[in-house]
CSV table of C-alpha atoms and ligand atoms in Angstrom, one decimal:
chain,number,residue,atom,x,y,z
A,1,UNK,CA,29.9,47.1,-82.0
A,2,UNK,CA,33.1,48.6,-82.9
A,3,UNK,CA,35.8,46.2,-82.5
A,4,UNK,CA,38.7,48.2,-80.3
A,5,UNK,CA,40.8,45.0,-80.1
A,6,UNK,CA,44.1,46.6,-81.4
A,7,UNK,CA,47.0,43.8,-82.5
A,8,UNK,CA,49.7,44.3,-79.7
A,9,UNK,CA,50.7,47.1,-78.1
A,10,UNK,CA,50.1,49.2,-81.6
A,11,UNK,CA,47.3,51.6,-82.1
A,12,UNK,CA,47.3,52.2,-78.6
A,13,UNK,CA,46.1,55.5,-78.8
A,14,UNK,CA,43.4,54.2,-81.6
A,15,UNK,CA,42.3,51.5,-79.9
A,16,UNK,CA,41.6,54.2,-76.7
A,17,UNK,CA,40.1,56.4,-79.5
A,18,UNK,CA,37.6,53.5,-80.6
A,19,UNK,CA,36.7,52.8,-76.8
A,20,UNK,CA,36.1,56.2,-76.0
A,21,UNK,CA,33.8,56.6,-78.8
A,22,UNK,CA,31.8,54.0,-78.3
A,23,UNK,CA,31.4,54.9,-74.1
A,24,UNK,CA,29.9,58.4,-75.7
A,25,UNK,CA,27.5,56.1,-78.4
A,26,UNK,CA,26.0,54.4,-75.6
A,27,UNK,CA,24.2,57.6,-74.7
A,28,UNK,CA,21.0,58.5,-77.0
A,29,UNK,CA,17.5,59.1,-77.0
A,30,UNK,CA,16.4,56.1,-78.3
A,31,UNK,CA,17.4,52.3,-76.7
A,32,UNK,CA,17.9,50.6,-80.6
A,33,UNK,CA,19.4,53.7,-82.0
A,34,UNK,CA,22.2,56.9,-81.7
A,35,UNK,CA,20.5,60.2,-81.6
A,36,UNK,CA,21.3,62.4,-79.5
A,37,UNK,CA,19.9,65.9,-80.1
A,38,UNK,CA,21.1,69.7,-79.0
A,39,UNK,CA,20.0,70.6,-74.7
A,40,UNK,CA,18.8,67.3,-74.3
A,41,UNK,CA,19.5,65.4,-71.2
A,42,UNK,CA,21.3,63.2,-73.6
A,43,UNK,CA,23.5,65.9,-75.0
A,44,UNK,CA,24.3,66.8,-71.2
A,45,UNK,CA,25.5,63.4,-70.5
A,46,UNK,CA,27.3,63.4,-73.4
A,47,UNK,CA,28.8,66.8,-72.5
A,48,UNK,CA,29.9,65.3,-68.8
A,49,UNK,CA,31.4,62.1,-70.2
A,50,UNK,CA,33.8,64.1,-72.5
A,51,UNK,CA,34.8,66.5,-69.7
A,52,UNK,CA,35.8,63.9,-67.4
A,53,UNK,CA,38.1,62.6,-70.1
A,54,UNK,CA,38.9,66.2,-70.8
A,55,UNK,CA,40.0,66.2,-67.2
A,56,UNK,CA,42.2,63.0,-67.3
A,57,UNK,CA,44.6,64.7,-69.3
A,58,UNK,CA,44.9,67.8,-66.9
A,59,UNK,CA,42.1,70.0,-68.5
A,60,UNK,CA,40.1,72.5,-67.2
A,61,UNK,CA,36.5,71.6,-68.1
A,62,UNK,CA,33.8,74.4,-68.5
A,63,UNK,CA,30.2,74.6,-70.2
A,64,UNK,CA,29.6,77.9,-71.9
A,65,UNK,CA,26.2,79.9,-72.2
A,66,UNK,CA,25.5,78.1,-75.6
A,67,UNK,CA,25.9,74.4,-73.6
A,68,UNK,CA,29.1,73.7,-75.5
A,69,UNK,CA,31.9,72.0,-73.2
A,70,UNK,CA,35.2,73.2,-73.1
A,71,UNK,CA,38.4,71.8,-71.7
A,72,UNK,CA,41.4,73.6,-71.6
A,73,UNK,CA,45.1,73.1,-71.0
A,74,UNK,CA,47.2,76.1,-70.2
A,75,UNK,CA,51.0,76.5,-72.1
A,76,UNK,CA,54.1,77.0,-70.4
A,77,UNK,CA,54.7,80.8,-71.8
A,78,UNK,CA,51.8,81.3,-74.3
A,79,UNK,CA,48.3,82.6,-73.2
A,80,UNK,CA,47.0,81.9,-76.9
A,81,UNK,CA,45.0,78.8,-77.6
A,82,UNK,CA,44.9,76.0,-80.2
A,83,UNK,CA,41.3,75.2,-80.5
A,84,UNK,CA,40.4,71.6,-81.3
A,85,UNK,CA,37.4,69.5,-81.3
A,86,UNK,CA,34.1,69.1,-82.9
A,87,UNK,CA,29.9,68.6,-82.2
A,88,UNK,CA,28.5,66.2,-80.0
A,89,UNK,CA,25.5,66.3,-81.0
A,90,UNK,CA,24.1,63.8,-84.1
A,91,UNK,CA,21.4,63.2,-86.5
A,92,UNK,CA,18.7,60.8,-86.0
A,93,UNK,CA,19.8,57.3,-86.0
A,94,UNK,CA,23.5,58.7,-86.2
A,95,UNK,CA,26.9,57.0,-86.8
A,96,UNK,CA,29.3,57.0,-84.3
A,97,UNK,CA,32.1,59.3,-85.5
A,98,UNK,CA,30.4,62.5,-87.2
A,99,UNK,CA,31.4,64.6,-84.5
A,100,UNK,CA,32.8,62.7,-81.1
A,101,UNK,CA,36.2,61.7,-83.6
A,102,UNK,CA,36.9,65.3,-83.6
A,103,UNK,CA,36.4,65.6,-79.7
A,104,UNK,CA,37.9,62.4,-78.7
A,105,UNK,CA,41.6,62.4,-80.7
A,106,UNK,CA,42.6,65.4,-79.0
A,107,UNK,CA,41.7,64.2,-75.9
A,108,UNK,CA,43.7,60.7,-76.8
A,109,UNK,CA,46.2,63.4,-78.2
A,110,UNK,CA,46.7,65.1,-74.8
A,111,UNK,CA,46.6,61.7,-73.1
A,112,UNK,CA,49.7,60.7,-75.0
A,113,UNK,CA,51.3,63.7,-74.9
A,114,UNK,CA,51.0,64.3,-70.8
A,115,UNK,CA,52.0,60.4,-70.7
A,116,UNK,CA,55.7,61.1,-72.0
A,117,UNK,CA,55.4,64.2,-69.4
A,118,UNK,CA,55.4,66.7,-72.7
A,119,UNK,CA,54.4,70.2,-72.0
A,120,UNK,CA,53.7,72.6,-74.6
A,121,UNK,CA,54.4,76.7,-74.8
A,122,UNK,CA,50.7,77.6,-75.9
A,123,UNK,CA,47.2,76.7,-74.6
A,124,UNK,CA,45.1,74.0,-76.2
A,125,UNK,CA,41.7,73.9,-76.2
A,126,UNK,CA,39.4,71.1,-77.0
A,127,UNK,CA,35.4,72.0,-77.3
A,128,UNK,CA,32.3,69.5,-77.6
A,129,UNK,CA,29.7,71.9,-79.8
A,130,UNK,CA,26.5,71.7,-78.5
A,131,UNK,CA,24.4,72.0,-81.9
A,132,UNK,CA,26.0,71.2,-85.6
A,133,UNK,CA,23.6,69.1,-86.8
A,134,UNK,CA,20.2,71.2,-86.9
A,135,UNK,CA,18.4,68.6,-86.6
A,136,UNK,CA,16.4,69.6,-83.3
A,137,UNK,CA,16.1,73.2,-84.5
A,138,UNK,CA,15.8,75.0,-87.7
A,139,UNK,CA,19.1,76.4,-87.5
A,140,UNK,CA,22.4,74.9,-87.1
A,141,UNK,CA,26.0,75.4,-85.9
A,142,UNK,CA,24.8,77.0,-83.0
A,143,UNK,CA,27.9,76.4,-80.7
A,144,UNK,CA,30.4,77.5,-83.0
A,145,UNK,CA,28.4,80.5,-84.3
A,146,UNK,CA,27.9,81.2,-80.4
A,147,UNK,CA,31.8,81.5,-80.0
A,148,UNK,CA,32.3,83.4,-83.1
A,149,UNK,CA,29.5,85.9,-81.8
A,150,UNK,CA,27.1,85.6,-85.0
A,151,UNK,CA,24.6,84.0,-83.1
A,152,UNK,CA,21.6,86.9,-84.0
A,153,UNK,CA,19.5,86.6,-80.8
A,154,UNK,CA,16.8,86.2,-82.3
A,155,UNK,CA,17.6,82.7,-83.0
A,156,UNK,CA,17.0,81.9,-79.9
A,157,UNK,CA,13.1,81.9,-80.2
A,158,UNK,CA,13.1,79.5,-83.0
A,159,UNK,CA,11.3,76.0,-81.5
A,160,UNK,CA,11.7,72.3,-82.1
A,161,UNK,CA,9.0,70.2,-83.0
A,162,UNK,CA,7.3,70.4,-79.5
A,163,UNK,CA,7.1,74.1,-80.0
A,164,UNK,CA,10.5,74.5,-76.9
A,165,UNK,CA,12.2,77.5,-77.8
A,166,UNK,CA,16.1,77.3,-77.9
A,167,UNK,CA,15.8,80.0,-75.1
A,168,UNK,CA,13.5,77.7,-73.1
A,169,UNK,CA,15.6,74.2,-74.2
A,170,UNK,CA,18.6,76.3,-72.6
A,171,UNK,CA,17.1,77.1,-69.2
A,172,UNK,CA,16.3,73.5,-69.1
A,173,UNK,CA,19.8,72.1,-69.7
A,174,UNK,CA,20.8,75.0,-67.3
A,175,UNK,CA,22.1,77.5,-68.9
A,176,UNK,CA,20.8,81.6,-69.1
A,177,UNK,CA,20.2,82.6,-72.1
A,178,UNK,CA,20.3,86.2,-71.6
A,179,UNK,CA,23.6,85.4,-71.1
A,180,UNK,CA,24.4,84.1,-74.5
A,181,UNK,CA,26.9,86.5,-75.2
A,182,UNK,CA,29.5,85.5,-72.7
A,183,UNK,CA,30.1,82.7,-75.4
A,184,UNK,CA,31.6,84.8,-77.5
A,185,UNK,CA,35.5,84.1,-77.3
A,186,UNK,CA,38.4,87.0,-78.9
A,187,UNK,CA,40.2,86.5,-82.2
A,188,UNK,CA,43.4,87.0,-80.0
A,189,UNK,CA,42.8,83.8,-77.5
A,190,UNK,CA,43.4,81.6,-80.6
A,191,UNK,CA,46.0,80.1,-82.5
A,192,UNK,CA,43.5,78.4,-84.9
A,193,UNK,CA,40.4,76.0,-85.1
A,194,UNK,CA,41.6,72.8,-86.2
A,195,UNK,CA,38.9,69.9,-86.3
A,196,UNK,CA,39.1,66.5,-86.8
A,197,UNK,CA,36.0,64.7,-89.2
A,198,UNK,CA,35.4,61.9,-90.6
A,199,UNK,CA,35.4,62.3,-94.5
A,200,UNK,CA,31.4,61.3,-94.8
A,201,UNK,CA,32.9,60.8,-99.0
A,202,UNK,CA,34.3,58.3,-100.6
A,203,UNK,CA,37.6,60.1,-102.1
A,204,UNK,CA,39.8,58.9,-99.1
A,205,UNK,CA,38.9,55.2,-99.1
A,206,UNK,CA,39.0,54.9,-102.8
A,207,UNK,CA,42.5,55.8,-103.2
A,208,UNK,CA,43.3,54.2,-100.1
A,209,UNK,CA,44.3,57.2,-98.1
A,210,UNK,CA,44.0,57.5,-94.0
A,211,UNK,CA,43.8,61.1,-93.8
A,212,UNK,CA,42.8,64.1,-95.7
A,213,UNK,CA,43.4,68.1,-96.1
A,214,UNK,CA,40.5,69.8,-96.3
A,215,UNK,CA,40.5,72.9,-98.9
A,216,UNK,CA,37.0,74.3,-98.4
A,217,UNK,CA,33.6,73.5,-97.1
A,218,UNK,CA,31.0,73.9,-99.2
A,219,UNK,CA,27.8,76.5,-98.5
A,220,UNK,CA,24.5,75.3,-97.7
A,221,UNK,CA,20.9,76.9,-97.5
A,222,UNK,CA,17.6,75.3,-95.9
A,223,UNK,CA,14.0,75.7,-96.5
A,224,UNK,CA,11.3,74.6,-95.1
A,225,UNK,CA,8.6,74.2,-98.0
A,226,UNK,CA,4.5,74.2,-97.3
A,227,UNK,CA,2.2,73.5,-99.4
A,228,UNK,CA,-1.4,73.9,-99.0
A,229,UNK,CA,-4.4,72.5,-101.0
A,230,UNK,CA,-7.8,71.2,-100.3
A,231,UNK,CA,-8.6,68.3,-97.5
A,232,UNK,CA,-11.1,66.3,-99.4
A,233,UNK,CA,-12.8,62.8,-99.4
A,234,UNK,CA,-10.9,60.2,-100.8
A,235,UNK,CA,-14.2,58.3,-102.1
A,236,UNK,CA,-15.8,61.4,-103.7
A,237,UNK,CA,-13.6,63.6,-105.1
A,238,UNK,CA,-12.8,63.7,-109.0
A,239,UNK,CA,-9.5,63.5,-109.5
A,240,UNK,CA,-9.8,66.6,-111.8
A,241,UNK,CA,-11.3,68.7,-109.2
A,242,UNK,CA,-8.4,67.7,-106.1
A,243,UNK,CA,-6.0,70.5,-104.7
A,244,UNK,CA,-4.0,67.4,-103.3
A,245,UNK,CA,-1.2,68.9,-101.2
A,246,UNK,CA,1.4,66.0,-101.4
A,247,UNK,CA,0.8,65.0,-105.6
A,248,UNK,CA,1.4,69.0,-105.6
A,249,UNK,CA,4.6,68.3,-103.0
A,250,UNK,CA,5.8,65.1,-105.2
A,251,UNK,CA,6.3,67.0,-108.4
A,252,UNK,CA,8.2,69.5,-106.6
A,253,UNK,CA,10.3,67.0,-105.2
A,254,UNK,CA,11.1,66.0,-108.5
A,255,UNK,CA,11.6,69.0,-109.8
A,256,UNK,CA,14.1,69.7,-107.4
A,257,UNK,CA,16.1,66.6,-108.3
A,258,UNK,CA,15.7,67.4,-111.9
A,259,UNK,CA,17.2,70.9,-111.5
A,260,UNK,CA,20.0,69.5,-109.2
A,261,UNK,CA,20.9,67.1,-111.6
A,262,UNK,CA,21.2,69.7,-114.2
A,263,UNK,CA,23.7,71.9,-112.6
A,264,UNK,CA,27.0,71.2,-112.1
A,265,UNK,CA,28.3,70.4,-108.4
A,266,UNK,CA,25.0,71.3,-106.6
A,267,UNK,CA,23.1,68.8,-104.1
A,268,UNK,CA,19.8,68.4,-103.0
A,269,UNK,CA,17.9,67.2,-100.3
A,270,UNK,CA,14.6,66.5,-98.7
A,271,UNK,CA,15.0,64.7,-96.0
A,272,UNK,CA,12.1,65.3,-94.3
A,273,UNK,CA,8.2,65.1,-95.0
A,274,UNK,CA,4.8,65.6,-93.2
A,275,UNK,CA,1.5,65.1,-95.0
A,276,UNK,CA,-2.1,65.8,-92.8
A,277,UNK,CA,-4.5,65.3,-91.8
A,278,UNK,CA,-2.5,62.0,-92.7
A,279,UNK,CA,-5.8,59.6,-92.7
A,280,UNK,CA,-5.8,57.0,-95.9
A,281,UNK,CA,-9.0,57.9,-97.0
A,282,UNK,CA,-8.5,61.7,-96.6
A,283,UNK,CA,-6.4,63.7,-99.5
A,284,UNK,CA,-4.1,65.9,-97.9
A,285,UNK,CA,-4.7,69.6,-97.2
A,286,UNK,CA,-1.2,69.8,-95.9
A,287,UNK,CA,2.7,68.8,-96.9
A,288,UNK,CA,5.5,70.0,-95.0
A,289,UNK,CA,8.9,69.4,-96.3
A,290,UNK,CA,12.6,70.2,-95.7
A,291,UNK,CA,14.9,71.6,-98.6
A,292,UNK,CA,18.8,71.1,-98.3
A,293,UNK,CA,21.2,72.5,-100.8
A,294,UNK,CA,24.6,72.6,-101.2
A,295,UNK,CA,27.5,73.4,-103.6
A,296,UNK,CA,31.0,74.5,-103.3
A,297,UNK,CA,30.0,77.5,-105.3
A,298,UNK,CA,27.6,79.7,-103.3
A,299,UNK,CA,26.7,81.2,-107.3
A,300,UNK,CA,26.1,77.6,-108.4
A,301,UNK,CA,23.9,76.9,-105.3
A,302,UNK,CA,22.2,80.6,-105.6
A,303,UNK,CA,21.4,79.6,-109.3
A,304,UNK,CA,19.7,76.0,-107.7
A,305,UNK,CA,18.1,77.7,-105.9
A,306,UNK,CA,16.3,80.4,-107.8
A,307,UNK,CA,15.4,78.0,-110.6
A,308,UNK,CA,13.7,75.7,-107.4
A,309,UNK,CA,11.3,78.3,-106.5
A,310,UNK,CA,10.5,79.3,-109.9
A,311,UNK,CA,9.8,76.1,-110.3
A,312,UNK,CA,7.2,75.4,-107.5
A,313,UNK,CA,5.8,78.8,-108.2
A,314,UNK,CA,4.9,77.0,-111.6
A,315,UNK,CA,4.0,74.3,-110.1
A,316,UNK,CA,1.6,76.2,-107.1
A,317,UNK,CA,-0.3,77.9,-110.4
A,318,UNK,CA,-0.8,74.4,-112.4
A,319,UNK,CA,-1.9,72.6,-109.4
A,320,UNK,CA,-4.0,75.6,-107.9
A,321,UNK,CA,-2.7,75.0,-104.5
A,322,UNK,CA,-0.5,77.9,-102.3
A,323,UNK,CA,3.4,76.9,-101.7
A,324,UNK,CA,5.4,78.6,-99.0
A,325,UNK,CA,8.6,78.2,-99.6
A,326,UNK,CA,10.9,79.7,-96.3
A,327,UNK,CA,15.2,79.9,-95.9
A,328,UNK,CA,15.5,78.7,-92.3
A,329,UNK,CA,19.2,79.0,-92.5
A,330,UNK,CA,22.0,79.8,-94.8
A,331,UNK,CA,25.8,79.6,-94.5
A,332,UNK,CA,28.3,80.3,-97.3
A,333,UNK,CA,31.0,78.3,-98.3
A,334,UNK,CA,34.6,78.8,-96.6
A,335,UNK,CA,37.6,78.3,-97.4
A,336,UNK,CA,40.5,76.7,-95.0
A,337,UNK,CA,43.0,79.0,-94.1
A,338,UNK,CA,46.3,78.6,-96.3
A,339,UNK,CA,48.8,79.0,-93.1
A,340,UNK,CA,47.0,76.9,-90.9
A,341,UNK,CA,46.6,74.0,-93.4
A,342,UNK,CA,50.0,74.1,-94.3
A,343,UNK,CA,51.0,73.4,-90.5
A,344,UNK,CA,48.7,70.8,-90.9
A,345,UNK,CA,49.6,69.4,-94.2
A,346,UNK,CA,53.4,68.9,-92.8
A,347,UNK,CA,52.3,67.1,-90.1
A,348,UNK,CA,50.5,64.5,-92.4
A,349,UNK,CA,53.6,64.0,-94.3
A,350,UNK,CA,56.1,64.1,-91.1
A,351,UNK,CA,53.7,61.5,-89.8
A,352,UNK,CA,54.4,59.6,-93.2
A,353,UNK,CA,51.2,59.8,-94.8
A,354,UNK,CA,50.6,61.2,-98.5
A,355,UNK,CA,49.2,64.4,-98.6
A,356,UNK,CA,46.1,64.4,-100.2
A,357,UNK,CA,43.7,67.5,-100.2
A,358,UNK,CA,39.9,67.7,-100.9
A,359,UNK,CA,37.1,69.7,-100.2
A,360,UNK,CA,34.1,68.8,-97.8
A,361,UNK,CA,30.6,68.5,-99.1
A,362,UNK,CA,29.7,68.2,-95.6
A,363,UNK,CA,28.7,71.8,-93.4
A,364,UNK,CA,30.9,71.9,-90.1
A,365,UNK,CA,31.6,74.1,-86.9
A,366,UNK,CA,34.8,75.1,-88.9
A,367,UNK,CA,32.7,77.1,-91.1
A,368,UNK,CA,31.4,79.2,-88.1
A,369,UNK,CA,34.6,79.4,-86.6
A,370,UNK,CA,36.6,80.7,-89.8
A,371,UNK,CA,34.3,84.3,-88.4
A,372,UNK,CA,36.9,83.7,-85.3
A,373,UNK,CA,40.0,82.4,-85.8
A,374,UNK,CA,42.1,80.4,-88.6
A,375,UNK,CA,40.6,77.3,-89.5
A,376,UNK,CA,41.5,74.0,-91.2
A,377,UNK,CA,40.0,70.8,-91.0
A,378,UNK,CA,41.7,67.0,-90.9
A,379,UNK,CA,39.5,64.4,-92.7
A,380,UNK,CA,39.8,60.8,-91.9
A,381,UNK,CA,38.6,57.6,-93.7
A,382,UNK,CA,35.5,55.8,-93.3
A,383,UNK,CA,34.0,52.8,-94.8
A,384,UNK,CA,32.1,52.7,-97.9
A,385,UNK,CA,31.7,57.2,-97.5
A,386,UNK,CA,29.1,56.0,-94.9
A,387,UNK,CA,27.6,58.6,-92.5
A,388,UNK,CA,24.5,59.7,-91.4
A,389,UNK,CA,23.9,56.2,-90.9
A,390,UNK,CA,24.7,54.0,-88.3
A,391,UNK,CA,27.3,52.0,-90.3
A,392,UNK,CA,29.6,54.6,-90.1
A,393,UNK,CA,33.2,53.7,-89.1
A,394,UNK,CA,36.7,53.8,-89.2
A,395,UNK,CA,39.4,51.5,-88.3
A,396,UNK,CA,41.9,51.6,-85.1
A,397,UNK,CA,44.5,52.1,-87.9
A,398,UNK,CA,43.2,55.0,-88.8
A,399,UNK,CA,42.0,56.1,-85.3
A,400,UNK,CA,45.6,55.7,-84.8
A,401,UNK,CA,46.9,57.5,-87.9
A,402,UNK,CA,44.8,60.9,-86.7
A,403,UNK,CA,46.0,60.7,-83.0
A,404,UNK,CA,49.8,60.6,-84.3
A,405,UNK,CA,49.1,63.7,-87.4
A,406,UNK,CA,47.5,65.8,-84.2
A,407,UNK,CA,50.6,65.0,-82.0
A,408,UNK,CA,52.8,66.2,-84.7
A,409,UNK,CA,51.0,69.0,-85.3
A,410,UNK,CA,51.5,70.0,-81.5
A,411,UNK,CA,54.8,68.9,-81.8
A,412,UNK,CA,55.1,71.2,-85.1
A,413,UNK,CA,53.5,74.0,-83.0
A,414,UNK,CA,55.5,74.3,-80.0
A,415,UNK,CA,58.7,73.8,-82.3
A,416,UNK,CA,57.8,76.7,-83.8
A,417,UNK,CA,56.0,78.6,-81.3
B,501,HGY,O1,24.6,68.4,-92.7
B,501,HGY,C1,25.8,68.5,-92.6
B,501,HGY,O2,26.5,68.9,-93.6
B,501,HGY,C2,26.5,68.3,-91.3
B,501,HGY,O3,26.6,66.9,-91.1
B,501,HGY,N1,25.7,68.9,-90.3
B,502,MN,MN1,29.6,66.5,-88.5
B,503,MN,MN1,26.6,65.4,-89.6
């Protein structure tokens, strides 16, 4: 349980930071555990608790084609829009803040701000993404990609693991999918994509920093990897005669950690694995696994990845089993917009905080969005670099901290709007 008991009246807006994200935590899939995937009944829920606290602070609250939610606040002269906000949707077993933060401090942000009966010159926006995390489908950022209008149709016919089509997921949460395109939002309704994250790193914590500028997110790519050998009895077949899918699978799991760890600034991942028939005495015929890799160098990650397949090609002819290697999805690093993060480095320092700037390991909707609109991205301390893991969290200091560098950013905005 987070604890939201703030000391006094301080880290107000914190402390309504930490309660709001922990009313959105309570809704998952799964009673012991968050996770809370993309056009899930879940996801709606989620989606209907944010726009009723995007409404108590005067918004307009919509859901697009794509199933993001969108609240919006119109200025007093300016039709143009700052967007804010972030995904609502989480990995398996998820933390609390990778995602909600960046939709709940500009609500708490607004809140504050329509409190002291402020009123600002240009629109703000604040959006709840409806898929960042790719865990239900193959691809990811569909939201943001949605608004940006890269969303290739045909995306829409990938399927989860149940074989439900995006299409078919989207009906279901009620949405039309032929309609897709009405997502798509103009360069010229935006001011600029600003979202809120936690860090998911270590950097902030260990030099004992609340907030951070992001410079650049890094690229990413994704395979899914099968390889198939020989079904076989356990009991009778010699060792030297097996085409044993997941031995094969295991040394290219290695390999891929070897080659990762050989390159500079590249990561790799698989995070996911399915051996069948999956019966102890049988020896699989069958391994299914994920591939994630990242750099902030899409040549250093291009480089990874080459050397990867060569290497399970090698490893395919050794073993005498076949290995399908296929990119599911593939975004290249971005960089944060200079003028944008500048209006957002000042209001870290105006808010009294050191300026510290790093880049993100991490993939977010910002990366989509930079295919809209200016981007830039405010990073905020968590414990320990934890996330993707239920003990993420931050503190009501630093919930606080974010709320206050967003209000001056506002502030910042309509001074010089
Ligand atoms: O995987 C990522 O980088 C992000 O959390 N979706
Ligand atoms: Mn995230
Ligand atoms: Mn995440």
């Amino acid at each position: 349980m987070v604890s939201i008991e703030s000391k006094g009246t301080q880290n107000k807006a914190g402390t309504k930071v930490l309660k709001y994200i922990e009313m959105l935590a309570q809704i998952s899939q799964e009673d012991d555990k968050l996770t809370r995937l993309s056009l899930t009944e879940q996801h709606r829920q989620a989606n209907a608790l944010a726009g009723i606290l995007m409404q108590s602070t005067g918004m307009e609250v919509r859901t697009d084609a794509i199933g993001n939610v969108i609240g919006r606040l119109e200025g007093t002269s300016d039709k143009r829009a700052l967007l804010l906000g972030s995904h609502l949707d989480t990995v398996r077993d998820a933390g609390k803040f990778d995602g909600p933060l960046g939709v709940i401090a500009p609500i708490v942000c607004l809140e504050l701000l329509k409190a002291d009966g402020i009123a600002l010159p240009f629109a703000v926006e604040i959006i709840g993404f409806c898929d960042e995390e790719g865990v239900r489908f193959p691809s990811t950022l569909l939201g943001s990609r949605a608004l940006a209008g890269t969303l290739a149709p045909e995306v829409l016919e990938e399927c989860d693991g149940k074989g439900i089509s995006i299409a078919e997921a989207l009906k279901a949460f009620g949405q039309d999918p032929a309609e897709i395109d009405t997502a798509k939002r103009n360069p010229s309704d935006f001011l600029g994509f600003v979202e809120v994250h936690i860090e998911q790193g270590p950097v902030l914590e260990g030099e004992n920093l609340p907030v951070g500028l992001v410079t650049a997110i890094s690229g990413a790519a994704r395979y899914t990897v099968a390889v198939t050998g020989m079904a076989g009895h356990a009991g009778t077949v010699p060792m030297g005669l097996r085409k044993d899918a997941l031995v094969a699978a295991s040394e290219c799991i290695i390999a891929i950690e070897q080659i990762c760890l050989s390159l500079p600034d590249v990561v790799g991942t698989v995070g996911m694995i399915q051996s069948k028939p999956g019966a102890g005495n049988v020896i699989p015929g069958l391994v299914e696994f994920s591939l994630d890799l990242r750099s902030s160098k899409d040549t250093t990650r291009n480089d990874a990845e080459k050397q990867i397949l060569g290497a399970i090609n090698d490893i395919a002819k050794k073993r005498r089993v076949t290995i399908d290697t296929q990119k599911t999805y593939e975004a290249a690093g971005v960089n944060c917009d200079d003028w944008l993060s500048d209006q957002l480095g000042s209001a870290i320092e105006k808010s009294g905080y050191t300026l510290r700037s790093l880049p993100s390991g991490a993939g977010h909707d910002a990366m989509a969005l930079a295919d809209l609109t200016r981007i830039a991205m405010l990073f905020v301390r968590c414990a320990g670099g934890i996330s993707h893991n239920p003990a993420e969290s931050i503190t009501v200091e630093d919930a606080e901290a974010t709320v206050q560098v967003l209000r001056q950013l506002l502030t910042n905005f309509a001074a010089d709007a």
